[in-house]
Short mmCIF file of C-alpha atoms in Angstrom, two decimals:
data_model
loop_
_atom_site.label_atom_id
_atom_site.label_comp_id
_atom_site.label_asym_id
_atom_site.label_seq_id
_atom_site.Cartn_x
_atom_site.Cartn_y
_atom_site.Cartn_z
CA SER A 1 11.18 -14.94 2.83
CA GLN A 2 8.22 -13.25 4.32
CA LYS A 3 5.04 -13.32 2.34
CA ILE A 4 1.46 -12.02 2.53
CA GLU A 5 -0.98 -13.90 0.43
CA GLN A 6 -4.57 -13.11 -0.48
CA ASN A 7 -6.97 -14.90 -2.66
CA SER A 8 -6.14 -13.71 -6.17
CA GLU A 9 -9.66 -14.77 -7.23
CA ALA A 10 -12.38 -12.25 -7.37
CA LEU A 11 -15.04 -12.60 -4.65
CA ASN A 12 -18.60 -12.11 -6.03
CA ILE A 13 -21.49 -11.48 -3.57
CA GLN A 14 -24.91 -10.40 -3.50
CA GLU A 15 -25.73 -7.13 -1.74
CA GLY A 16 -26.69 -7.44 1.81
CA LYS A 17 -24.48 -10.51 2.40
CA THR A 18 -21.30 -10.61 4.30
CA ALA A 19 -17.89 -10.67 2.59
CA THR A 20 -15.08 -12.46 3.83
CA LEU A 21 -11.66 -11.83 2.54
CA THR A 22 -8.56 -13.88 3.71
CA CYS A 23 -5.03 -12.62 4.41
CA ASN A 24 -2.31 -15.32 5.20
CA TYR A 25 1.30 -14.61 6.17
CA THR A 26 4.21 -17.00 6.10
CA ASN A 27 7.73 -16.97 7.51
CA TYR A 28 7.29 -14.20 9.96
CA SER A 29 5.19 -13.29 12.82
CA PRO A 30 3.92 -9.56 12.27
CA ALA A 31 3.18 -7.28 15.08
CA TYR A 32 0.23 -5.88 13.14
CA LEU A 33 -1.92 -6.17 10.15
CA GLN A 34 -3.53 -3.38 8.16
CA TRP A 35 -6.26 -3.43 5.61
CA TYR A 36 -6.60 -0.97 2.81
CA ARG A 37 -9.18 -0.58 0.21
CA GLN A 38 -8.16 0.63 -3.46
CA ASP A 39 -10.41 1.58 -6.18
CA PRO A 40 -9.10 1.28 -9.87
CA GLY A 41 -6.35 3.76 -10.80
CA ARG A 42 -6.49 5.30 -7.21
CA GLY A 43 -4.25 5.26 -4.26
CA PRO A 44 -5.00 2.77 -1.53
CA VAL A 45 -7.12 4.07 1.64
CA PHE A 46 -6.56 2.96 5.17
CA LEU A 47 -9.50 0.95 6.59
CA LEU A 48 -8.32 -0.70 9.80
CA LEU A 49 -5.36 -1.85 11.89
CA ILE A 50 -5.32 -4.84 14.14
CA ARG A 51 -2.26 -5.71 16.51
CA GLU A 52 -1.13 -9.32 17.16
CA ASN A 53 -2.61 -9.39 20.71
CA GLU A 54 -5.90 -8.21 19.51
CA LYS A 55 -8.38 -10.80 18.45
CA GLU A 56 -10.90 -8.58 16.77
CA LYS A 57 -11.37 -5.02 15.55
CA ARG A 58 -14.53 -3.40 14.52
CA LYS A 59 -15.36 -0.21 12.65
CA GLU A 60 -18.96 0.37 11.55
CA ARG A 61 -19.83 -2.55 9.17
CA LEU A 62 -16.08 -3.74 8.85
CA LYS A 63 -14.55 -6.25 11.33
CA VAL A 64 -11.16 -7.65 11.18
CA THR A 65 -9.75 -10.81 13.13
CA PHE A 66 -6.24 -11.80 13.74
CA ASP A 67 -5.42 -15.50 14.36
CA THR A 68 -1.68 -15.88 15.16
CA THR A 69 -2.10 -19.74 15.32
CA LEU A 70 -3.58 -20.01 11.83
CA LYS A 71 -1.29 -16.98 10.59
CA GLN A 72 -4.14 -15.52 9.14
CA SER A 73 -6.43 -12.28 9.30
CA LEU A 74 -9.97 -12.27 7.89
CA PHE A 75 -11.68 -9.15 6.82
CA HIS A 76 -15.48 -8.99 6.92
CA ILE A 77 -17.97 -6.33 5.46
CA THR A 78 -21.28 -6.96 6.74
CA ALA A 79 -24.54 -5.76 4.98
CA SER A 80 -22.37 -5.20 1.87
CA GLN A 81 -23.35 -2.73 -0.81
CA PRO A 82 -22.36 -2.15 -4.33
CA ALA A 83 -20.19 0.79 -3.18
CA ASP A 84 -18.20 -1.82 -1.42
CA SER A 85 -16.89 -3.06 -4.51
CA ALA A 86 -13.12 -2.61 -4.77
CA THR A 87 -9.73 -4.35 -4.24
CA TYR A 88 -9.03 -4.85 -0.65
CA LEU A 89 -5.22 -5.19 0.51
CA CYS A 90 -3.45 -6.59 3.48
CA PHE A 91 -0.38 -4.94 4.67
CA SER A 92 2.32 -5.38 7.37
CA SER A 93 5.82 -5.06 8.08
CA GLY A 94 8.28 -7.89 8.04
CA GLY A 95 10.90 -6.21 9.81
CA TYR A 96 13.33 -3.54 8.99
CA ASN A 97 13.17 -2.77 5.21
CA LYS A 98 10.46 -5.11 4.58
CA LEU A 99 7.00 -3.40 4.23
CA ILE A 100 4.70 -6.03 2.41
CA PHE A 101 1.43 -5.61 0.54
CA GLY A 102 -0.68 -8.63 -0.25
CA ALA A 103 -1.76 -8.66 -4.11
CA GLY A 104 -5.25 -7.98 -2.92
CA THR A 105 -8.71 -9.44 -3.53
CA ARG A 106 -11.21 -7.89 -5.84
CA LEU A 107 -14.58 -7.73 -4.27
CA ALA A 108 -17.60 -7.36 -6.49
CA VAL A 109 -20.99 -6.65 -4.71
CA HIS A 110 -24.00 -7.33 -7.07
CA PRO A 111 -27.39 -5.66 -6.56
CA ASP B 1 -8.50 13.65 -0.84
CA SER B 2 -5.71 12.25 1.09
CA GLY B 3 -3.77 15.66 1.23
CA VAL B 4 -0.92 13.85 -0.45
CA THR B 5 -0.08 15.34 -3.97
CA GLN B 6 1.87 13.75 -6.85
CA THR B 7 3.01 15.25 -10.02
CA PRO B 8 2.71 14.59 -12.92
CA LYS B 9 -0.35 12.31 -13.32
CA HIS B 10 0.74 10.90 -16.35
CA LEU B 11 4.39 10.52 -17.95
CA ILE B 12 5.24 9.05 -21.34
CA THR B 13 8.91 8.55 -22.27
CA ALA B 14 11.19 6.31 -24.03
CA THR B 15 13.58 3.71 -23.01
CA GLY B 16 17.00 4.85 -21.92
CA GLN B 17 15.30 8.23 -20.44
CA ARG B 18 15.29 9.76 -17.04
CA VAL B 19 12.24 11.08 -15.27
CA THR B 20 11.50 12.64 -11.78
CA LEU B 21 8.39 11.91 -9.94
CA ARG B 22 7.30 14.49 -7.19
CA CYS B 23 5.35 13.96 -4.01
CA SER B 24 4.07 16.42 -1.39
CA PRO B 25 3.06 14.77 1.86
CA ARG B 26 0.08 15.78 4.02
CA SER B 27 0.77 18.86 6.13
CA GLY B 28 2.66 17.79 9.15
CA ASP B 29 3.61 14.32 7.97
CA LEU B 30 7.45 13.64 8.34
CA SER B 31 7.43 10.15 6.51
CA VAL B 32 7.32 9.50 2.92
CA TYR B 33 7.01 6.21 1.24
CA TRP B 34 7.31 5.26 -2.35
CA TYR B 35 5.74 2.32 -3.82
CA GLN B 36 5.54 0.91 -7.40
CA GLN B 37 2.36 -1.02 -8.60
CA SER B 38 2.52 -2.97 -11.85
CA LEU B 39 -0.28 -5.37 -13.01
CA ASP B 40 1.64 -8.52 -12.27
CA GLN B 41 3.38 -7.39 -9.16
CA GLY B 42 1.18 -5.72 -6.82
CA LEU B 43 2.28 -2.80 -4.53
CA GLN B 44 5.91 -3.14 -3.96
CA PHE B 45 7.60 -1.10 -1.53
CA LEU B 46 10.66 0.96 -2.89
CA ILE B 47 11.87 3.26 -0.22
CA GLN B 48 10.82 5.30 2.84
CA TYR B 49 12.36 8.73 4.20
CA TYR B 50 11.67 10.22 7.42
CA ASN B 51 12.38 13.91 8.13
CA GLY B 52 14.93 14.04 5.45
CA GLU B 53 16.82 10.82 6.21
CA GLU B 54 16.43 7.58 4.50
CA ARG B 55 14.62 5.15 6.98
CA ALA B 56 14.04 1.83 4.92
CA LYS B 57 14.69 0.44 1.57
CA GLY B 58 12.97 -2.02 -0.22
CA ASN B 59 13.37 -3.84 -3.59
CA ILE B 60 14.52 -0.61 -5.20
CA LEU B 61 16.65 -0.77 -8.52
CA GLU B 62 20.13 0.88 -8.43
CA ARG B 63 18.76 2.97 -11.48
CA PHE B 64 16.19 4.49 -9.12
CA SER B 65 16.92 7.03 -6.32
CA ALA B 66 14.97 9.24 -4.03
CA GLN B 67 15.30 12.00 -1.77
CA GLN B 68 13.35 14.07 0.66
CA PHE B 69 13.98 17.70 0.88
CA PRO B 70 13.96 20.05 3.82
CA ASP B 71 10.32 21.22 2.95
CA LEU B 72 9.55 17.53 3.31
CA HIS B 73 8.43 17.01 -0.34
CA SER B 74 10.13 14.01 -2.02
CA GLU B 75 11.47 13.07 -5.35
CA LEU B 76 11.82 9.51 -7.08
CA ASN B 77 14.33 9.63 -9.92
CA LEU B 78 14.00 6.88 -12.37
CA SER B 79 16.87 6.53 -14.96
CA SER B 80 17.85 4.32 -18.01
CA LEU B 81 14.45 3.47 -18.05
CA GLU B 82 13.16 0.07 -19.38
CA LEU B 83 9.83 -1.13 -20.76
CA GLY B 84 9.41 -2.98 -17.26
CA ASP B 85 9.52 0.25 -15.30
CA SER B 86 6.13 1.19 -16.82
CA ALA B 87 3.72 1.19 -13.72
CA LEU B 88 1.85 3.34 -11.22
CA TYR B 89 4.01 4.97 -8.69
CA PHE B 90 2.45 5.88 -5.46
CA CYS B 91 3.80 8.03 -2.68
CA ALA B 92 2.39 7.84 0.77
CA SER B 93 2.77 9.81 3.85
CA SER B 94 2.48 9.18 7.38
CA ALA B 95 3.00 11.17 10.61
CA GLN B 96 5.77 9.16 12.19
CA GLN B 97 8.58 6.82 10.91
CA GLY B 98 7.08 3.43 11.91
CA SER B 99 5.15 1.63 9.48
CA TYR B 100 2.76 0.79 11.91
CA ASN B 101 1.30 4.04 11.37
CA GLU B 102 -1.71 4.76 8.85
CA GLN B 103 -0.41 5.78 5.50
CA PHE B 104 -2.05 8.24 3.17
CA PHE B 105 -1.56 7.68 -0.37
CA GLY B 106 -1.38 10.23 -3.12
CA PRO B 107 -3.30 9.69 -6.64
CA GLY B 108 -0.07 8.24 -8.17
CA THR B 109 1.85 8.85 -11.23
CA ARG B 110 1.28 6.48 -14.32
CA LEU B 111 4.59 6.00 -16.02
CA THR B 112 4.45 4.63 -19.60
CA VAL B 113 8.04 3.66 -21.18
CA LEU B 114 7.76 3.10 -24.95
#
């Protein structure tokens, strides 16, 4: 079945460094991938969308890549700040009736 | 503030009971999605409505049902509740029916089944 997998282990980095989060998909070829940010006890917030024919998308300090060969999307936060600490979710559609969120990766940025 | 409202914020009930969760989408959005988030499952898609019609159905249990009303608000009904139904239930809305569109999430309803 279609799956989206994200690293379940928390990512701890120092302030100012670049955080890189991974989203791998299996058993399907999504037309797009979206990234959301979720803070504890709150609803996810949309960050970026990247289509399968786009290699890279940027928005301020955020960058997303989409590699259809590796079946992977990478999400980068440059010059990270403690305020970036949150859980980041990957999302896509696996076809009709199949909306899939990854389990998310928790990012902790330390001062 | 996403513009999506959900009520109630918290709900505590007993096994076997029935509850109704309510969602009002952002002004102008025609699509409403319902998700369940429990600690061990992540966000699970339940169902989507678009302009009053069911558009897509995920892993929604038969004990659960939903509808979208003419004013576009939506309700999720959960019946014969079990302990395992305890979770955060999120509603999201988007302008169009395709899942390609950015979803705006509400603050969620935390359901506790005792």
